[in-house]
Amino acid sequence: MRLQHAAAALIAAGCAFAANDAAAQGTLNLYCSVQVEWCQAIATNFQRDTGIRVNMTQRGSGESLAAIRAEGQNPRADVWFGGTGDPHLAAAEDNLTQAYESPNNSQLQPWALRQWEQSGRRAIGVYAGAVGFGYNTELLQRKGIEPPRCWSDLTDPRFRGEIQVANPNSSGTAYVIIATLVQLMGEDQAFEYMRRLHPNINSYARSGTGPIKAVARGETGVSLSFVHDAVTERNAGFPVSYTTPCEGTGYEIGSMSILRGARNLTQARRFYDWALTAPAQRLGFEAGGQLQTPSNRSAPLPPNAPDLSQIRLIEYDFAKYGRAAERRRLIERWDREVGSLP
Ligand code: PLP
């Protein structure tokens, strides 16, 4: 009896200890701009590994940037994880994020560190992925439509109302696509191209991952997407395939930043260091089926992930297209000349 009491007291003490321990580790407020399953896995695993409680909000890259801008020097989040690199660069330029050098930088790919240097050490690469065309193999076959192979194919009347892409105001993916076209064609020609493409677009979705999910469900034949997301849908059993544009294509350096004025700076740095490790980077594939190229050199490329070295990539000018004013100008021009078309 006495032993049982002692055991109960010990268990109670242990619980109190665990609770105190968690409280002592503190809290991290995380804005997350990758797929929600991946965001949740990151929050759960980091909390389990460190005892730090995570409050996570998932939003697209453009939406996260808008929230961070609105909060200004009184940010609600400590860290912004993932999403395309350009808005992270814009946030760095606008002094909304802060410099940090992680001891784990030495484990990263050169492109991840280039992003860090270009941003004044405020944004670092966590993954990379290329833009291409996702398509529903069954739907296109049924309609007798040849899949697109080149940007020039997309304006063909055979794709009338058959293509979906995201809206650059909310989606980082959509902005990468616009910046890619501008770099490939020249700015005026790119806008002329997007106006010609417009009749073939059935919807400008809010999120960059919306269009490929619509392809998977058979709601649209073709999407402009990151091609790793097409493989995720195929792995989930949907009749989805992809091609990368014959003229060349752009890519993202999915990034991470610590916010300026972060209230939980110790926890933010701990998260940042953790998120650069190979086991944390593997979570994208293990928990979310995500197939981006991880920035940690020891994190393996997931099976069947698109191999960036096999894709014709442009020399994407991240410094120029990540500039806040350039980003704003191109999105405003898109609103005026493309998004507002009937
Ligand atoms: N989800 C995944 C899997 C991504 O690779 C990216 C790009 O970084 C995003 C979401 C970003 O989405 P959005 O285009 O809505 O900003």
Short mmCIF file of C-alpha atoms and ligand atoms in Angstrom, two decimals:
data_model
loop_
_atom_site.label_atom_id
_atom_site.label_comp_id
_atom_site.label_asym_id
_atom_site.label_seq_id
_atom_site.Cartn_x
_atom_site.Cartn_y
_atom_site.Cartn_z
CA MET A 1 0.00 0.00 0.00
CA ARG A 2 2.71 2.35 1.05
CA LEU A 3 4.63 1.42 -2.11
CA GLN A 4 1.57 2.20 -4.26
CA HIS A 5 1.31 5.64 -2.61
CA ALA A 6 4.96 6.26 -3.25
CA ALA A 7 4.57 5.24 -6.90
CA ALA A 8 1.52 7.50 -7.32
CA ALA A 9 3.40 10.39 -5.74
CA LEU A 10 6.34 9.79 -8.06
CA ILE A 11 4.09 9.70 -11.13
CA ALA A 12 2.34 12.89 -10.01
CA ALA A 13 5.71 14.54 -9.44
CA GLY A 14 6.86 13.37 -12.87
CA CYS A 15 3.77 14.86 -14.54
CA ALA A 16 4.26 18.14 -12.72
CA PHE A 17 7.88 18.06 -13.84
CA ALA A 18 6.91 17.47 -17.47
CA ALA A 19 4.36 20.29 -17.34
CA ASN A 20 6.88 22.65 -15.75
CA ASP A 21 9.49 21.58 -18.25
CA ALA A 22 7.19 22.38 -21.18
CA ALA A 23 6.33 25.75 -19.65
CA ALA A 24 10.03 26.44 -19.10
CA GLN A 25 10.79 25.70 -22.76
CA GLY A 26 8.30 28.35 -23.82
CA THR A 27 6.32 28.90 -26.98
CA LEU A 28 6.99 29.46 -30.68
CA ASN A 29 4.59 31.28 -32.98
CA LEU A 30 5.05 29.93 -36.48
CA TYR A 31 3.77 31.18 -39.82
CA CYS A 32 3.98 28.32 -42.26
CA SER A 33 3.60 28.57 -46.06
CA VAL A 34 4.01 24.97 -47.20
CA GLN A 35 1.25 22.39 -47.46
CA VAL A 36 -0.80 22.08 -44.30
CA GLU A 37 0.14 18.42 -43.64
CA TRP A 38 3.82 19.35 -43.70
CA CYS A 39 3.22 22.39 -41.48
CA GLN A 40 1.42 20.23 -38.94
CA ALA A 41 4.19 17.60 -38.98
CA ILE A 42 6.81 20.28 -38.39
CA ALA A 43 4.88 21.75 -35.47
CA THR A 44 4.24 18.34 -33.85
CA ASN A 45 7.78 17.02 -34.29
CA PHE A 46 9.53 20.18 -33.14
CA GLN A 47 7.28 20.31 -30.07
CA ARG A 48 8.05 16.65 -29.34
CA ASP A 49 11.81 17.08 -29.84
CA THR A 50 12.20 20.24 -27.75
CA GLY A 51 9.19 20.66 -25.43
CA ILE A 52 8.57 24.08 -27.02
CA ARG A 53 4.86 24.65 -27.64
CA VAL A 54 4.11 25.64 -31.25
CA ASN A 55 1.22 27.84 -32.39
CA MET A 56 1.11 27.39 -36.16
CA THR A 57 -0.79 29.39 -38.80
CA GLN A 58 -0.71 28.11 -42.39
CA ARG A 59 -1.13 30.54 -45.29
CA GLY A 60 0.20 31.00 -48.85
CA SER A 61 3.43 32.92 -49.34
CA GLY A 62 1.83 36.17 -50.56
CA GLU A 63 -0.78 36.04 -47.80
CA SER A 64 1.90 35.49 -45.13
CA LEU A 65 3.88 38.45 -46.45
CA ALA A 66 0.75 40.63 -46.36
CA ALA A 67 0.08 39.59 -42.72
CA ILE A 68 3.71 40.24 -41.73
CA ARG A 69 3.59 43.66 -43.42
CA ALA A 70 0.34 44.52 -41.66
CA GLU A 71 1.78 43.54 -38.26
CA GLY A 72 4.89 45.64 -38.90
CA GLN A 73 7.25 45.95 -35.96
CA ASN A 74 4.85 44.16 -33.65
CA PRO A 75 4.83 40.72 -35.26
CA ARG A 76 2.56 37.94 -34.07
CA ALA A 77 4.90 35.26 -35.41
CA ASP A 78 8.51 34.47 -34.49
CA VAL A 79 9.44 32.41 -37.56
CA TRP A 80 8.10 32.20 -41.10
CA PHE A 81 8.78 28.74 -42.52
CA GLY A 82 8.54 27.89 -46.22
CA GLY A 83 6.83 29.44 -49.16
CA THR A 84 8.54 30.78 -52.24
CA GLY A 85 11.74 32.77 -51.79
CA ASP A 86 10.81 36.08 -53.43
CA PRO A 87 8.44 37.28 -50.67
CA HIS A 88 11.04 36.31 -48.04
CA LEU A 89 13.54 38.53 -49.90
CA ALA A 90 10.97 41.34 -50.05
CA ALA A 91 10.40 41.00 -46.27
CA ALA A 92 14.17 41.14 -45.69
CA GLU A 93 14.50 44.29 -47.78
CA ASP A 94 11.62 45.92 -45.90
CA ASN A 95 13.38 45.19 -42.59
CA LEU A 96 10.58 42.90 -41.42
CA THR A 97 12.96 40.01 -40.72
CA GLN A 98 16.30 39.72 -38.93
CA ALA A 99 19.74 38.32 -39.68
CA TYR A 100 20.81 35.01 -38.17
CA GLU A 101 23.67 32.60 -38.82
CA SER A 102 22.86 29.04 -37.87
CA PRO A 103 25.62 26.58 -36.92
CA ASN A 104 23.90 24.22 -39.39
CA ASN A 105 24.57 26.47 -42.39
CA SER A 106 27.63 24.32 -43.17
CA GLN A 107 25.28 21.41 -44.01
CA LEU A 108 23.43 23.27 -46.77
CA GLN A 109 23.46 23.35 -50.57
CA PRO A 110 25.13 26.39 -52.21
CA TRP A 111 21.76 27.70 -53.52
CA ALA A 112 20.36 27.79 -49.99
CA LEU A 113 23.31 29.85 -48.80
CA ARG A 114 23.14 32.13 -51.83
CA GLN A 115 19.61 33.04 -50.77
CA TRP A 116 20.94 33.76 -47.28
CA GLU A 117 23.72 36.00 -48.57
CA GLN A 118 21.44 37.83 -51.03
CA SER A 119 18.96 38.57 -48.26
CA GLY A 120 21.56 40.07 -45.93
CA ARG A 121 21.51 36.80 -43.90
CA ARG A 122 17.78 37.14 -43.21
CA ALA A 123 16.28 34.36 -45.38
CA ILE A 124 17.70 30.89 -45.93
CA GLY A 125 16.80 28.18 -48.45
CA VAL A 126 15.01 25.13 -47.07
CA TYR A 127 14.01 23.49 -50.36
CA ALA A 128 13.92 24.06 -54.12
CA GLY A 129 11.44 23.17 -56.85
CA ALA A 130 10.83 23.90 -60.55
CA VAL A 131 7.77 25.30 -62.35
CA GLY A 132 6.07 23.18 -65.00
CA PHE A 133 2.78 21.84 -66.33
CA GLY A 134 0.72 19.32 -64.37
CA TYR A 135 -2.01 17.51 -66.28
CA ASN A 136 -4.71 14.90 -65.85
CA THR A 137 -3.74 12.09 -68.19
CA GLU A 138 -7.23 10.55 -68.35
CA LEU A 139 -9.06 13.83 -68.87
CA LEU A 140 -6.76 15.01 -71.67
CA GLN A 141 -6.87 11.60 -73.35
CA ARG A 142 -10.67 11.51 -73.17
CA LYS A 143 -10.86 14.96 -74.77
CA GLY A 144 -8.19 14.11 -77.34
CA ILE A 145 -5.91 16.92 -76.15
CA GLU A 146 -2.16 16.51 -76.54
CA PRO A 147 -0.39 17.50 -73.25
CA PRO A 148 1.56 20.79 -73.30
CA ARG A 149 5.32 20.61 -73.75
CA CYS A 150 6.21 24.29 -74.19
CA TRP A 151 4.98 27.66 -72.92
CA SER A 152 4.00 28.38 -76.54
CA ASP A 153 1.59 25.38 -76.51
CA LEU A 154 -0.53 26.83 -73.70
CA THR A 155 -2.08 29.61 -75.78
CA ASP A 156 -3.34 27.05 -78.34
CA PRO A 157 -7.16 27.00 -78.67
CA ARG A 158 -7.13 23.28 -77.76
CA PHE A 159 -6.61 24.39 -74.14
CA ARG A 160 -9.55 26.85 -74.07
CA GLY A 161 -10.86 26.98 -70.49
CA GLU A 162 -8.68 23.98 -69.65
CA ILE A 163 -5.83 25.55 -67.63
CA GLN A 164 -5.69 26.66 -64.01
CA VAL A 165 -3.06 28.81 -62.29
CA ALA A 166 -2.96 30.75 -59.01
CA ASN A 167 -3.39 34.47 -58.33
CA PRO A 168 -0.06 36.24 -57.59
CA ASN A 169 -1.62 38.46 -54.91
CA SER A 170 -2.01 35.48 -52.58
CA SER A 171 0.28 32.86 -54.13
CA GLY A 172 4.06 32.83 -54.31
CA THR A 173 3.89 30.12 -56.96
CA ALA A 174 1.94 32.43 -59.30
CA TYR A 175 4.50 35.20 -58.81
CA VAL A 176 7.38 32.83 -59.67
CA ILE A 177 5.51 31.97 -62.88
CA ILE A 178 5.12 35.65 -63.85
CA ALA A 179 8.77 36.41 -63.04
CA THR A 180 9.80 33.34 -65.06
CA LEU A 181 7.84 34.50 -68.13
CA VAL A 182 9.27 38.01 -67.83
CA GLN A 183 12.80 36.59 -67.68
CA LEU A 184 12.18 34.23 -70.61
CA MET A 185 10.35 36.60 -72.96
CA GLY A 186 10.99 40.19 -71.82
CA GLU A 187 8.38 42.05 -69.80
CA ASP A 188 6.03 43.45 -72.46
CA GLN A 189 6.04 40.19 -74.40
CA ALA A 190 5.35 38.24 -71.19
CA PHE A 191 2.28 40.37 -70.42
CA GLU A 192 1.11 40.07 -74.01
CA TYR A 193 1.53 36.28 -73.65
CA MET A 194 -0.46 36.22 -70.39
CA ARG A 195 -3.27 38.21 -72.02
CA ARG A 196 -3.38 35.69 -74.88
CA LEU A 197 -3.33 32.87 -72.34
CA HIS A 198 -6.24 34.33 -70.36
CA PRO A 199 -9.08 32.75 -72.43
CA ASN A 200 -7.55 29.35 -71.71
CA ILE A 201 -7.50 29.95 -67.92
CA ASN A 202 -10.64 28.75 -66.12
CA SER A 203 -9.70 30.14 -62.71
CA TYR A 204 -6.98 32.06 -60.85
CA ALA A 205 -6.88 30.09 -57.60
CA ARG A 206 -5.98 31.54 -54.22
CA SER A 207 -3.29 29.00 -53.38
CA GLY A 208 -0.43 27.71 -55.49
CA THR A 209 -1.33 24.12 -54.69
CA GLY A 210 -5.01 24.57 -55.63
CA PRO A 211 -4.58 24.09 -59.40
CA ILE A 212 -2.71 20.76 -59.20
CA LYS A 213 -5.34 19.44 -56.77
CA ALA A 214 -8.00 20.50 -59.30
CA VAL A 215 -6.07 18.53 -61.94
CA ALA A 216 -6.01 15.48 -59.64
CA ARG A 217 -9.79 15.72 -59.11
CA GLY A 218 -10.38 16.03 -62.86
CA GLU A 219 -11.80 19.56 -62.56
CA THR A 220 -9.25 21.02 -64.96
CA GLY A 221 -7.01 19.42 -67.58
CA VAL A 222 -3.81 21.37 -66.95
CA SER A 223 -2.22 23.40 -64.15
CA LEU A 224 0.81 25.66 -63.92
CA SER A 225 2.47 24.35 -60.78
CA PHE A 226 5.63 23.27 -59.09
CA VAL A 227 6.23 19.90 -60.70
CA HIS A 228 7.04 18.16 -57.39
CA ASP A 229 3.37 18.70 -56.47
CA ALA A 230 2.31 16.76 -59.59
CA VAL A 231 4.32 13.75 -58.39
CA THR A 232 2.71 14.04 -54.93
CA GLU A 233 -0.73 13.71 -56.57
CA ARG A 234 0.41 10.81 -58.77
CA ASN A 235 1.81 9.04 -55.69
CA ALA A 236 -1.58 9.51 -54.03
CA GLY A 237 -3.12 7.50 -56.87
CA PHE A 238 -4.46 10.23 -59.18
CA PRO A 239 -3.95 10.12 -62.98
CA VAL A 240 -1.51 13.03 -62.98
CA SER A 241 1.67 13.60 -64.95
CA TYR A 242 3.85 16.60 -65.71
CA THR A 243 6.17 18.15 -68.27
CA THR A 244 8.68 20.96 -67.95
CA PRO A 245 8.62 23.73 -70.57
CA CYS A 246 10.86 23.21 -73.63
CA GLU A 247 11.90 26.90 -73.61
CA GLY A 248 13.19 26.61 -70.03
CA THR A 249 11.56 27.34 -66.71
CA GLY A 250 11.91 29.11 -63.37
CA TYR A 251 12.24 27.69 -59.90
CA GLU A 252 11.76 28.61 -56.28
CA ILE A 253 14.07 28.55 -53.32
CA GLY A 254 11.56 27.86 -50.57
CA SER A 255 12.83 29.89 -47.64
CA MET A 256 12.71 30.53 -43.89
CA SER A 257 13.07 33.79 -41.95
CA ILE A 258 13.04 34.96 -38.33
CA LEU A 259 10.81 37.99 -37.87
CA ARG A 260 12.16 41.29 -36.65
CA GLY A 261 10.89 41.90 -33.13
CA ALA A 262 10.22 38.16 -32.55
CA ARG A 263 9.10 37.84 -28.94
CA ASN A 264 10.47 34.31 -28.56
CA LEU A 265 13.89 34.73 -30.10
CA THR A 266 15.59 31.82 -28.31
CA GLN A 267 12.86 29.44 -29.44
CA ALA A 268 12.89 30.95 -32.93
CA ARG A 269 16.62 30.26 -33.32
CA ARG A 270 16.20 26.78 -31.91
CA PHE A 271 13.47 26.09 -34.50
CA TYR A 272 15.56 27.57 -37.32
CA ASP A 273 18.55 25.35 -36.44
CA TRP A 274 16.25 22.31 -36.16
CA ALA A 275 14.49 23.00 -39.48
CA LEU A 276 17.84 22.94 -41.30
CA THR A 277 18.72 19.43 -40.08
CA ALA A 278 18.32 16.41 -42.35
CA PRO A 279 15.72 14.64 -40.14
CA ALA A 280 13.52 17.76 -40.04
CA GLN A 281 13.82 18.20 -43.80
CA ARG A 282 12.83 14.59 -44.41
CA LEU A 283 9.47 15.31 -42.72
CA GLY A 284 8.20 17.03 -45.87
CA PHE A 285 8.24 13.67 -47.65
CA GLU A 286 7.60 11.40 -44.67
CA ALA A 287 4.60 13.28 -43.30
CA GLY A 288 3.30 15.27 -46.24
CA GLY A 289 4.39 13.25 -49.28
CA GLN A 290 6.21 16.41 -50.45
CA LEU A 291 8.91 16.06 -53.10
CA GLN A 292 10.84 19.29 -53.10
CA THR A 293 14.64 19.13 -53.21
CA PRO A 294 15.80 19.57 -49.57
CA SER A 295 18.51 22.14 -48.84
CA ASN A 296 20.40 19.95 -46.34
CA ARG A 297 22.99 18.04 -48.37
CA SER A 298 22.47 14.90 -46.25
CA ALA A 299 18.69 14.84 -46.71
CA PRO A 300 18.07 12.43 -49.60
CA LEU A 301 16.05 13.44 -52.64
CA PRO A 302 12.74 11.62 -52.04
CA PRO A 303 12.01 8.70 -54.39
CA ASN A 304 10.56 9.82 -57.78
CA ALA A 305 11.15 13.49 -56.91
CA PRO A 306 11.88 15.67 -59.96
CA ASP A 307 15.65 15.95 -60.42
CA LEU A 308 16.42 19.66 -60.89
CA SER A 309 19.68 18.86 -62.67
CA GLN A 310 17.60 17.24 -65.45
CA ILE A 311 15.32 20.27 -65.95
CA ARG A 312 16.15 23.21 -68.22
CA LEU A 313 16.24 25.97 -65.60
CA ILE A 314 16.68 29.67 -66.33
CA GLU A 315 19.22 31.75 -64.40
CA TYR A 316 16.44 33.07 -62.16
CA ASP A 317 17.43 36.52 -60.91
CA PHE A 318 16.30 36.19 -57.29
CA ALA A 319 17.86 39.51 -56.26
CA LYS A 320 15.88 41.44 -58.88
CA TYR A 321 12.54 39.62 -58.69
CA GLY A 322 12.69 39.35 -54.90
CA ARG A 323 12.93 43.14 -54.60
CA ALA A 324 9.82 44.46 -52.85
CA ALA A 325 9.14 47.26 -55.35
CA GLU A 326 9.65 44.99 -58.38
CA ARG A 327 7.37 42.35 -56.93
CA ARG A 328 4.68 44.93 -56.16
CA ARG A 329 5.00 46.55 -59.60
CA LEU A 330 4.68 43.26 -61.50
CA ILE A 331 1.68 42.12 -59.43
CA GLU A 332 -0.04 45.49 -59.91
CA ARG A 333 0.60 45.29 -63.64
CA TRP A 334 -0.84 41.75 -63.63
CA ASP A 335 -3.95 43.02 -61.77
CA ARG A 336 -4.43 45.81 -64.33
CA GLU A 337 -3.66 43.92 -67.53
CA VAL A 338 -4.52 40.28 -66.86
CA GLY A 339 -6.45 39.68 -63.63
CA SER A 340 -9.09 42.26 -64.49
CA LEU A 341 -9.85 40.83 -67.95
CA PRO A 342 -13.40 39.48 -68.33
N1 PLP B 1 3.03 24.28 -50.83
C1 PLP B 1 4.10 23.73 -51.38
C2 PLP B 1 4.23 22.27 -51.31
C3 PLP B 1 5.08 24.51 -52.00
O1 PLP B 1 6.14 23.94 -52.57
C4 PLP B 1 4.90 25.91 -52.03
C5 PLP B 1 5.93 26.78 -52.55
O2 PLP B 1 6.83 27.17 -51.84
C6 PLP B 1 3.76 26.45 -51.50
C7 PLP B 1 2.83 25.62 -50.90
C8 PLP B 1 3.49 27.92 -51.57
O3 PLP B 1 2.17 28.11 -51.96
P1 PLP B 1 1.60 29.47 -52.52
O4 PLP B 1 1.84 29.48 -54.00
O5 PLP B 1 0.13 29.39 -52.22
O6 PLP B 1 2.29 30.58 -51.85
#
